[in-house]
Coordinates of C-alpha atoms in Angstrom, one line a residue:
X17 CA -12.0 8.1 -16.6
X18 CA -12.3 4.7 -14.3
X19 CA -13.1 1.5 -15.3
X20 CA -13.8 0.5 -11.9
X21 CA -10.0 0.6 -11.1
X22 CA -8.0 4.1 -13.0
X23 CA -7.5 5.9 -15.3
X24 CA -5.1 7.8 -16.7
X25 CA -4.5 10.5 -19.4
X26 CA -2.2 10.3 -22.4
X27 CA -1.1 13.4 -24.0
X28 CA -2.7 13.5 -27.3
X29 CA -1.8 16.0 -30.6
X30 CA -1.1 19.6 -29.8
X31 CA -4.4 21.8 -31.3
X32 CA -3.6 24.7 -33.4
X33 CA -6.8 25.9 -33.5
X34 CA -5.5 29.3 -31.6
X35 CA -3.3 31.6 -33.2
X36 CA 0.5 30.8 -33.1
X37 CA 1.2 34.2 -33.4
X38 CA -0.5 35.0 -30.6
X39 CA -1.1 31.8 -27.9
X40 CA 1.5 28.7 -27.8
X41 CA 0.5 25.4 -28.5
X42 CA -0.4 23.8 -24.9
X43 CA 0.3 20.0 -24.0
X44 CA -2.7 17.7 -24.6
X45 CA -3.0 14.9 -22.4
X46 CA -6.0 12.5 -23.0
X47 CA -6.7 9.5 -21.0
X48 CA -6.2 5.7 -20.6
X49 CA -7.3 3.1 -18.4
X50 CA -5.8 -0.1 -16.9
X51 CA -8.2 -1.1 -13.9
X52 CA -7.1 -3.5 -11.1
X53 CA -8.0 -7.0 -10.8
X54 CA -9.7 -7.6 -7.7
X55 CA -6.7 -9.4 -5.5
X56 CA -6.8 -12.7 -4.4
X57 CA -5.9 -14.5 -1.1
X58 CA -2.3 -15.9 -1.1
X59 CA -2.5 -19.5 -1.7
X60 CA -2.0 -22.4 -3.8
X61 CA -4.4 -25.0 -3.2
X62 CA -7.0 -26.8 -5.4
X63 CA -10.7 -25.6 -4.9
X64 CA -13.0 -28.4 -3.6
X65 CA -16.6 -29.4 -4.9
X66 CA -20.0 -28.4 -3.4
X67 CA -20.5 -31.0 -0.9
X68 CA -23.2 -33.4 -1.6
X69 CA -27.0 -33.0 0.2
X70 CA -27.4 -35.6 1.8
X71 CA -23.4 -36.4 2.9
X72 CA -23.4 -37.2 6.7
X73 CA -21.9 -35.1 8.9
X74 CA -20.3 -36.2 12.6
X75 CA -21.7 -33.5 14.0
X76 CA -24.5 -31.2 13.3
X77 CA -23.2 -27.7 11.8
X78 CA -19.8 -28.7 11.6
X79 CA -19.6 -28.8 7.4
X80 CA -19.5 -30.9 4.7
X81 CA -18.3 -33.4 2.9
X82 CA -16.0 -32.8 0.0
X83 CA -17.0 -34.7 -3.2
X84 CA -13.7 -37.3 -3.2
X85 CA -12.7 -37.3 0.5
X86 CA -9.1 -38.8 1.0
X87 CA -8.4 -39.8 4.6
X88 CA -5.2 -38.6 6.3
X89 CA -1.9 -40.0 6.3
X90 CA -2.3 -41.1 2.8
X91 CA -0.2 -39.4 -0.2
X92 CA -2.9 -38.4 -2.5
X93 CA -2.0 -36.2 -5.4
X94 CA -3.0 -32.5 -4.8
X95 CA -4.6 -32.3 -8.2
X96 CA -8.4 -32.4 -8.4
X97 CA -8.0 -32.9 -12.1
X98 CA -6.7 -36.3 -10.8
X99 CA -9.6 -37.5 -9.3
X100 CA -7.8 -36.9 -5.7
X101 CA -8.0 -33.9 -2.8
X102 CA -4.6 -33.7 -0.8
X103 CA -4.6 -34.6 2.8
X104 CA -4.8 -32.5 5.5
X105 CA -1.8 -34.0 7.2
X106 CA 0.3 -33.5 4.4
X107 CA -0.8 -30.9 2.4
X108 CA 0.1 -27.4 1.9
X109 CA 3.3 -24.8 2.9
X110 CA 6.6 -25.0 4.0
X111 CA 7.9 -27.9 6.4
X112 CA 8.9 -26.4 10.1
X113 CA 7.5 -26.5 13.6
X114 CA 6.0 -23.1 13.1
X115 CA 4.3 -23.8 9.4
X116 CA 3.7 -20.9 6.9
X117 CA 2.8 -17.3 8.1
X118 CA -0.2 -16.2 7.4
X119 CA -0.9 -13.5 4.9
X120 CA -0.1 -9.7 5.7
X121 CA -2.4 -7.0 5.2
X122 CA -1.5 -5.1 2.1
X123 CA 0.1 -1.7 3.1
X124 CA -1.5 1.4 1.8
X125 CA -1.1 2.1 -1.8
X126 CA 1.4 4.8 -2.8
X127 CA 2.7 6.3 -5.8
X128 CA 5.1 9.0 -4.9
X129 CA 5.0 12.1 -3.2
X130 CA 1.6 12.3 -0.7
X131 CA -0.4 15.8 -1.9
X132 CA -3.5 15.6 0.4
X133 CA -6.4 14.1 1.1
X134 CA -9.5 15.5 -0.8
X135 CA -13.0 13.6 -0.1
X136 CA -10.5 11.3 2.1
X137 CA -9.1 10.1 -0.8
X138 CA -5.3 10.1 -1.4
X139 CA -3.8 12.1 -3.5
X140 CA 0.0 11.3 -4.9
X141 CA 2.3 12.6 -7.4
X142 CA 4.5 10.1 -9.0
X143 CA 8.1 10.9 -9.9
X144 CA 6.9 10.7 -13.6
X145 CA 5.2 14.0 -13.5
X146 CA 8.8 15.7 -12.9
X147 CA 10.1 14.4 -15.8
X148 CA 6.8 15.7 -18.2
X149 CA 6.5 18.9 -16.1
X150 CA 10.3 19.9 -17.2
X151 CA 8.9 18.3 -20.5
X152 CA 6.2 21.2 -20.8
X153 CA 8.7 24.0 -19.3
X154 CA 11.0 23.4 -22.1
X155 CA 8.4 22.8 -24.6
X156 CA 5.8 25.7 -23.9
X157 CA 9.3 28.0 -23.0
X158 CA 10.1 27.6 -26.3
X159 CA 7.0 28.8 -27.9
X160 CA 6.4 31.5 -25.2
X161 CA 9.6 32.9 -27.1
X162 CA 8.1 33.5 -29.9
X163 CA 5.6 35.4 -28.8
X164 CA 6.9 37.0 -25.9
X165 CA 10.3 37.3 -26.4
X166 CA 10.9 40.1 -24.0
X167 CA 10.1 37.6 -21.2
X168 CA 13.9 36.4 -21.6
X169 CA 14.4 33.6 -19.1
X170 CA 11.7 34.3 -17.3
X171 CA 9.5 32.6 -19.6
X172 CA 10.3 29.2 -18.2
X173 CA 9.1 30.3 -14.7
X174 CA 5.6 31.1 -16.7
X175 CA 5.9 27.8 -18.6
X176 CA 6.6 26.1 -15.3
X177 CA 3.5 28.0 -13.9
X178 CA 1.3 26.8 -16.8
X179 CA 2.4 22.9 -16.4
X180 CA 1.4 23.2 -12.7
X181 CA -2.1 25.1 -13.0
X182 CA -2.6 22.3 -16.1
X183 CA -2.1 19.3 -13.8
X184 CA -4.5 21.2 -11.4
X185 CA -7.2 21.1 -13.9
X186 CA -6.1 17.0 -14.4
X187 CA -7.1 16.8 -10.8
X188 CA -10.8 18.6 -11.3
X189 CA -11.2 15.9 -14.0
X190 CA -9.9 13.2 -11.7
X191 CA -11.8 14.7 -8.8
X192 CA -15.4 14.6 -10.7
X193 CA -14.6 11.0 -11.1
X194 CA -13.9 10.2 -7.9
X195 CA -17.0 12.2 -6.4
X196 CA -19.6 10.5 -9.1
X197 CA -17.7 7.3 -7.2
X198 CA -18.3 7.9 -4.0
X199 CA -22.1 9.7 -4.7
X200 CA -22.3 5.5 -5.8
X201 CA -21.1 4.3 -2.7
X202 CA -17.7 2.7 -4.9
X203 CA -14.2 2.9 -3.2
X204 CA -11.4 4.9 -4.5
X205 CA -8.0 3.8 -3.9
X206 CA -6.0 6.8 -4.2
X207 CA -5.8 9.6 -7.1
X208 CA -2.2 9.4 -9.2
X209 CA -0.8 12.6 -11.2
X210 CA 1.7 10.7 -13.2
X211 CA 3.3 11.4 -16.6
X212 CA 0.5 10.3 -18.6
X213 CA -2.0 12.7 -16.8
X214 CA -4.1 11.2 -14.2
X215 CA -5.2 8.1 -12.8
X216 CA -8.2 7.6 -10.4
X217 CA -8.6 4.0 -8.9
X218 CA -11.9 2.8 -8.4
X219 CA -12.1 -0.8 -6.7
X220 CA -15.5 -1.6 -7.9
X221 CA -17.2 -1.4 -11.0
X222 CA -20.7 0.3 -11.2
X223 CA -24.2 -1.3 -10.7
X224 CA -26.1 -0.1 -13.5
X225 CA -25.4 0.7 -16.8
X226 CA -26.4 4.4 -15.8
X227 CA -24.6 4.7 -13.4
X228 CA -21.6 3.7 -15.6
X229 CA -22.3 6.5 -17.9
X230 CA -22.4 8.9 -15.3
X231 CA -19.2 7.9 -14.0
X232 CA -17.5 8.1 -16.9
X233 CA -19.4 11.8 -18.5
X234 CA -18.6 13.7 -15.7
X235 CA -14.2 14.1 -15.8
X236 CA -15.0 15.5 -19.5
X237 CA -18.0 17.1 -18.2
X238 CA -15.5 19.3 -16.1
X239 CA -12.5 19.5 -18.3
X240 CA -15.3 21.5 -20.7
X241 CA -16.5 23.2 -17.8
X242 CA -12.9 24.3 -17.0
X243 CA -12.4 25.5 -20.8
X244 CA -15.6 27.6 -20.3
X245 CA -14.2 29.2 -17.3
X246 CA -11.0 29.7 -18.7
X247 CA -12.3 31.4 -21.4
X248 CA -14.6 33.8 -19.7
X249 CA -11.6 34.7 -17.6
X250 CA -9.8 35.2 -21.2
X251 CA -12.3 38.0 -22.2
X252 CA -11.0 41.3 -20.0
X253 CA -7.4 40.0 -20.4
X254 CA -5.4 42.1 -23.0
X255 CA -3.9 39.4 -26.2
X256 CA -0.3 39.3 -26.0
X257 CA 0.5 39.3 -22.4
X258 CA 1.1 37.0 -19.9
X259 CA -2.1 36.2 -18.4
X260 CA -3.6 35.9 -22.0
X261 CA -0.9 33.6 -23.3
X262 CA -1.7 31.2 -20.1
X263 CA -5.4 31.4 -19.8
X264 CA -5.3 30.7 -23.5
X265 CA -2.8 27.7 -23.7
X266 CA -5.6 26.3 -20.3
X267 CA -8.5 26.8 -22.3
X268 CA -7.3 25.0 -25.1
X269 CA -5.6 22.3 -23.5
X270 CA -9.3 21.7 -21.2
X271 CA -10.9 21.5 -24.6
X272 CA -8.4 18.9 -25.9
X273 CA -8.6 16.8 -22.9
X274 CA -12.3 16.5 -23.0
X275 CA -12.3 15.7 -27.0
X276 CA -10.0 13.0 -27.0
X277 CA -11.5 11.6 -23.6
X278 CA -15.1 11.5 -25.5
X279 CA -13.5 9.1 -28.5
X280 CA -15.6 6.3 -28.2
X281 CA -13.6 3.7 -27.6
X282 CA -12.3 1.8 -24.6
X283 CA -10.1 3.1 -22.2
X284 CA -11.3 6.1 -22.9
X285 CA -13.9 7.7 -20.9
X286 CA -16.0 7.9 -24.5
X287 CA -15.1 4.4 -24.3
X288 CA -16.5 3.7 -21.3
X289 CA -20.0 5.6 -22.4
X290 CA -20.3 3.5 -25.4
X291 CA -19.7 0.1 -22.9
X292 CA -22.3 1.3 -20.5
X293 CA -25.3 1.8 -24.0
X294 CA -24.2 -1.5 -25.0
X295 CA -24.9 -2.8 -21.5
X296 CA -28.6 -0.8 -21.1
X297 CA -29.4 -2.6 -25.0
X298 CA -28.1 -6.0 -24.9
X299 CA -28.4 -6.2 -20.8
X300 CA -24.7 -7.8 -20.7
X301 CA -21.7 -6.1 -19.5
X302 CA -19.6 -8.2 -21.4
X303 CA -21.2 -7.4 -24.8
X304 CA -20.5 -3.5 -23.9
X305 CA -17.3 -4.3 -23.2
X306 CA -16.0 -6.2 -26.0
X307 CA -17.5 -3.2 -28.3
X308 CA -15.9 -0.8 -26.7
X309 CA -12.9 -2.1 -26.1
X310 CA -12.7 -3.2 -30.1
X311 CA -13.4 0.6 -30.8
X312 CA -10.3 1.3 -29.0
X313 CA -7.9 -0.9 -30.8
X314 CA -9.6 0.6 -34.3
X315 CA -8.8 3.9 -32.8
X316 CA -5.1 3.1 -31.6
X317 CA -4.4 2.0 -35.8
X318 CA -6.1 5.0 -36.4
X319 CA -4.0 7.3 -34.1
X320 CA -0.7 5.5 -35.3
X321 CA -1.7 5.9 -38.8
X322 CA -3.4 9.3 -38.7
X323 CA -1.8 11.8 -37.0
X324 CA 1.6 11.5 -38.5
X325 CA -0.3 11.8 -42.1
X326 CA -2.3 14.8 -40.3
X327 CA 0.8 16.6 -39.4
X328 CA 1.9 15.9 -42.7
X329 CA -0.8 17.3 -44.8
X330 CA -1.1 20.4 -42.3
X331 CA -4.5 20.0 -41.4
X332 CA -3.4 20.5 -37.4
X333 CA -2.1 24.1 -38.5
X334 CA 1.6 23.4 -39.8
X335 CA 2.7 23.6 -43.7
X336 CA 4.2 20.4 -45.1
X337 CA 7.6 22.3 -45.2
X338 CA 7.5 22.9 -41.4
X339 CA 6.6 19.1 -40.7
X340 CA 10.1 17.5 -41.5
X341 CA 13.1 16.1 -40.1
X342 CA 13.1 16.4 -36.3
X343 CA 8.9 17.4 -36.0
X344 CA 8.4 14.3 -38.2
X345 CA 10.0 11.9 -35.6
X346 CA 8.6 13.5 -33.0
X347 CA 4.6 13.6 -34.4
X348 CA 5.7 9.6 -35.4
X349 CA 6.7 8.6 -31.9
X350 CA 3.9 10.6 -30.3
X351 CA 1.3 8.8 -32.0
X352 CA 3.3 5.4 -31.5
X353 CA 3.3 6.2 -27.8
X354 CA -0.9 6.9 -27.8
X355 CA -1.4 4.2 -30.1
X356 CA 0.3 1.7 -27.7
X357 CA -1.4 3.3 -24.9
X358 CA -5.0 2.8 -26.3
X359 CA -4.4 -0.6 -27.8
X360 CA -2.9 -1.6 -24.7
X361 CA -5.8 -0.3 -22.4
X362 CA -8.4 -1.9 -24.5
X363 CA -6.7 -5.2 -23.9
X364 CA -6.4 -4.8 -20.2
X365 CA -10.6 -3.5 -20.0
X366 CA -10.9 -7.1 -21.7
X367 CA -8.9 -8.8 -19.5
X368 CA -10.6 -7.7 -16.4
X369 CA -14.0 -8.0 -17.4
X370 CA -13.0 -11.6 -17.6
X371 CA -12.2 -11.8 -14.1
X372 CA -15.3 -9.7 -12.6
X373 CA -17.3 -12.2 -15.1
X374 CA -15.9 -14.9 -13.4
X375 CA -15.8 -14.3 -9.5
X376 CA -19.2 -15.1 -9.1
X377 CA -18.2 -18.4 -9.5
X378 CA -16.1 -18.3 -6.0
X379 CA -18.4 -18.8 -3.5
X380 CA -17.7 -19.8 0.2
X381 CA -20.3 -22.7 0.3
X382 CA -18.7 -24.1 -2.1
X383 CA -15.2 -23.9 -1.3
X384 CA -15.5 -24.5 2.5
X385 CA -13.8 -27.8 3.9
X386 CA -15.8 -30.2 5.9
X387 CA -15.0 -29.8 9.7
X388 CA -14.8 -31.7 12.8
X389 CA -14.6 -30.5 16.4
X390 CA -11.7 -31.3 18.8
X391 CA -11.5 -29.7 22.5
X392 CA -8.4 -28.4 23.4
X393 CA -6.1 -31.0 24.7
X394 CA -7.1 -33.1 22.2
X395 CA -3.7 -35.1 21.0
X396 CA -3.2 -34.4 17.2
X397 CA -3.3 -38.1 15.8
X398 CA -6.5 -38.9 17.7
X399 CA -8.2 -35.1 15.9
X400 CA -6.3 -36.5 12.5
X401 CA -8.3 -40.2 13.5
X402 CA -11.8 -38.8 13.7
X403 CA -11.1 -36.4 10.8
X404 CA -10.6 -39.2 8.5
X405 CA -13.2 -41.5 9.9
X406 CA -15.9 -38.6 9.4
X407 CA -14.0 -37.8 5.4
X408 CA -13.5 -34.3 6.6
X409 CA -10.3 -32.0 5.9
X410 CA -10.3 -29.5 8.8
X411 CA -10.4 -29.1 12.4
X412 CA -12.0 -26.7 14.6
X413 CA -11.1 -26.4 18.4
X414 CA -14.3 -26.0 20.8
X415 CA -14.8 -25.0 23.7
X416 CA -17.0 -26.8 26.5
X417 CA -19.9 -25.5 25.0
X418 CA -18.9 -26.6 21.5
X419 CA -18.1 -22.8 21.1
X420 CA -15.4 -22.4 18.2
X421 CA -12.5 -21.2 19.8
X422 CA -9.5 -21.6 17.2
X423 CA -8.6 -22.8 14.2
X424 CA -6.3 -26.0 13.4
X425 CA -3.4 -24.3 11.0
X426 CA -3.1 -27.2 8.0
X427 CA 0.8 -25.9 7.4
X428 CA 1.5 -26.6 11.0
X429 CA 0.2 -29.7 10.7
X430 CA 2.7 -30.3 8.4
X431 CA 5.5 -29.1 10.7
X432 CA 4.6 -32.5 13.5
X433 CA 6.3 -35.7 12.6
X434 CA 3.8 -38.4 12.6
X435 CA 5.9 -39.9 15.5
X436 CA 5.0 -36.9 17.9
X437 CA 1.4 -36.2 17.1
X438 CA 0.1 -38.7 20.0
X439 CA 1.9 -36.4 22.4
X440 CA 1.3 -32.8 20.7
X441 CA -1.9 -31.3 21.6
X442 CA -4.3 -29.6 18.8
X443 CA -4.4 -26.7 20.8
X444 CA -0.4 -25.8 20.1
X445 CA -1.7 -26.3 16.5
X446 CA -4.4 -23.8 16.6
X447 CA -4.8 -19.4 15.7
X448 CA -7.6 -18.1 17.3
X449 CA -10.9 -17.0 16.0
X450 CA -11.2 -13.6 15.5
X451 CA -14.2 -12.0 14.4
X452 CA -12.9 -10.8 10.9
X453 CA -11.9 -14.6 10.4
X454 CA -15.8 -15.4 10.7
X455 CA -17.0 -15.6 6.7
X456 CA -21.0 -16.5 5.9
X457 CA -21.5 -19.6 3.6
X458 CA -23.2 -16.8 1.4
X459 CA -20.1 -14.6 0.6
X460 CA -19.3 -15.3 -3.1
X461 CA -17.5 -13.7 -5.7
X462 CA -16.2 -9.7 -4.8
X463 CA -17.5 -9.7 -1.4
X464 CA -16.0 -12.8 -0.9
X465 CA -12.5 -11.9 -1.7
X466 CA -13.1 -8.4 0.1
X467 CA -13.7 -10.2 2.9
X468 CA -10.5 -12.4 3.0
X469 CA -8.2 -9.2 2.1
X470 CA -9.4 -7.0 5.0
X471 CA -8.5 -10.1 7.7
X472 CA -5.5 -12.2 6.2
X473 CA -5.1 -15.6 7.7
X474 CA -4.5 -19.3 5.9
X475 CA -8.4 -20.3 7.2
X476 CA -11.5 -18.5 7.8
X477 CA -14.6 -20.5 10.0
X478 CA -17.2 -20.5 7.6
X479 CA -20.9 -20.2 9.3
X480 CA -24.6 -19.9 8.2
X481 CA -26.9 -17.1 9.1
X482 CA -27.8 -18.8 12.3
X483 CA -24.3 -18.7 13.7
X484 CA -24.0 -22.8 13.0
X485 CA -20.9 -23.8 11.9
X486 CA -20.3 -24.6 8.4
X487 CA -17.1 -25.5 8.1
X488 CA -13.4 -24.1 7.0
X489 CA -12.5 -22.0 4.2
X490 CA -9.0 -22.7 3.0
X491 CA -7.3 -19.6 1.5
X492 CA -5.6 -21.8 -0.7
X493 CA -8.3 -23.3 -2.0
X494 CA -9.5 -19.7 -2.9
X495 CA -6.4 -19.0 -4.5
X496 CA -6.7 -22.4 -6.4
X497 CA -10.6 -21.7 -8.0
X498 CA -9.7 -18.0 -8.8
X499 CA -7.0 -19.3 -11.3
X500 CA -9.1 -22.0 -12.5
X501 CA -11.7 -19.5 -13.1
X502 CA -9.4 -17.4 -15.1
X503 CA -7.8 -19.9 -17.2
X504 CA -11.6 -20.5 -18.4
X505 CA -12.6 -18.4 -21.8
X506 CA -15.5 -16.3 -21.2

């Protein structure tokens, strides 16, 4: 299951609902989800206030002013709390001729060893799954001698066999997530076999309450669909043999997958089901949220309480006598490990719901810097003079035409002792304009951020619909109001 990020599956409690004389006990993996906060720009500036209405500008479409303007050259404190904005001239990045670098693109996710491509959407193995496949040779070996015991040695290539075809039907499950995804035009990151189970990352969250559901029904959908196959292949297969022993141990193994993912409780894919009626009946995503994810913790006590008192009693198909020393341990740290899984999932489905409930609140109006525009061979101090005589905190090289060709870097700013700036032109100062460096004054929130991840760069020219000019965006300042934002209780 996804919560707009990934999801991953836990193993859960074997289910002895099959004969042990006759089918082993199959690994159970359920699921758990930790979804990615939205990234932020690389920064560490204070956001600035919407600019007033009526605040003058020097020029038409050439942005605001900022609520407390400071003019340059004087050593503010960078704290809005303070009642102060920093100065362009000396604000920001590390000292030097050359200022600070702008942000790289992020590479490509990765986690591990590159499978394929399905849907175009990558498909790893992390080194993790090594360690549980070896895990469930050793474990499912072991039973396989039991009840095949003329398989000798061989039985580990079939228990090896069995973890691999497993993990294949993982994938299904992961798959039918990441189709319902992209059926709702939502990105997915990359699909992770890992040794929890799987893990599909969804970047955004869905639309609709609906649509929520949907996304989260369909990986249990399939792992019952894969059971129901499984056991129709089960019927013409003799009991006792090799293909019965496997088809069996998939079947059952399907079936526990999709159980434990339907538990109603965040960040399970039940979980998620229960968020998205919430949502539909109280019409906040929030509310859905909270509720689901306090199911989860309820169940995490509940697993770390239950299932070694379960084993115990021999309700899961074990006498008491069988279910001591060694097994006891075992069932203990099992449900310690699902427990801490569950409760910590639930946390982390809280945790981003704050931030998606917050990034509204970014908007590029808002943010953007008040502007002025300097020609090329403009010296610095005389740009620096008419951007404090006009309160403004960025500058914006034209052309001619008054055509924005480039962008005044603040850190380099930095870099030019106040002695030189009569003689250093703005143009040395500048990075060019590219078109993914162009951001509408309506951006806010995701699209915002989206925006600023798939161009890096230290300022973006922020314009209206009508191509005017609105002003600069600051990544810093970004930076500076997503924190804020987060450090605010929902």
């Amino acid at each position: 299951m996804d919560e707009s990020g990934r999801s991953a599956q836990p193993p859960s409690n074997d289910d002895e609902t099959a004969d042990p004389n006759t089918t082993p006990d199959p690994p159970a993996p359920g699921k758990a989800t930790e979804p990615p906060a939205p990234d932020a720009p690389e920064a560490a500036e204070p956001p600035h206030p919407h600019p007033e209405p009526d605040a003058p500008r020097p020029q038409a479409g050439t942005g605001h002013r900022p609520a407390h303007p400071a003019p340059y050259g004087d050593h503010t404190d960078e704290h809005p709390a303070d009642g102060h904005e920093r100065t362009l001239a000396h604000s920001g990045g590390t000292r030097g001729t050359r200022g600070t670098r702008p942000p790289q693109p992020p590479p490509e996710p990765r986690g591990g060893l590159l499978m394929g491509r399905p849907f175009g959407v990558p498909v790893y193995v992390a080194p993790s799954w090594f360690l549980v496949a070896a895990l469930i040779t050793w474990v499912f070996g072991g039973q396989l001698d039991r009840v095949l015991p003329e398989l000798g040695a061989a039985r580990y290539l079939v228990s090896l066999f069995f973890a691999v075809a497993f993990y294949a039907s993982v994938l299904v499950h992961e798959l039918a997530h990441t189709v319902a995804a992209i059926r709702f035009k939502l990105p997915v990151r990359r699909i992770q076999l890992q040794f929890f189970g799987g893990v599909s990352e969804i970047e955004k969250e869905a639309e609709t309450p609906g649509r929520e559901f949907v996304l989260a029904f369909v990986g249990p959908l399939l792992s019952l669909v894969l059971a129901g196959l499984f056991y129709l292949a089960l019927q013409p297969v003799e009991p006792g043999t090799v293909p019965g022993v496997l088809l069996a141990g998939l079947m059952i193994s399907n079936l526990i997958v999709a159980a434990f993912n339907l538990l109603p409780g965040l960040p399970l894919d039940g979980g998620r089901m229960l968020r998205a009626v919430v949502w539909k009946i109280t019409g906040r995503p929030m509310s859905g949220t909270i509720a689901a994810a306090w199911v989860g913790r309820a169940l995490a006590v509940a697993v770390l309480i239950g299932l070694p008192l379960l084993t115990q009693s021999g309700a899961l198909g074990s006498t008491a006598e069988d279910s001591v020393g060694m097994d006891t341990v075992t069932d203990a740290l099992l449900a310690a490990i699902l427990a801490a899984i569950i409760w910590t999932g639930a946390g982390n489905s809280l945790r981003i719901a704050r931030l998606r409930e917050h990034l509204p609140e970014l908007r590029a109006r808002t943010l953007t810097r008040r502007a002025v525009p300097v020609h090329t061979d403009t010296p610095l101090s005389e740009a620096l003079r008419r951007a404090n005589d006009a309160g403004a905190r960025a500058l914006v090289v034209v052309d001619a035409d008054g055509e924005p060709l480039s962008l005044v870097r603040e850190a380099a700013i930095v870099g030019v002792p106040e002695h030189r700036r009569p003689w250093v032109a703005v143009s040395g100062l500048a990075q060019e304009i590219t078109d993914g460096m162009r951001v509408s004054a309506e951006l806010a929130g995701e699209d915002l951020l989206e925006v600023l991840r798939a161009t890096p760069a230290t300022e973006y020219l922020v314009v209206e619909e009508t191509g005017e000019i609105y002003g600069v965006l600051s990544a810093a300042d970004v930076e500076r109001a997503f924190v804020k934002a987060m450090a605010r209780p929902s």
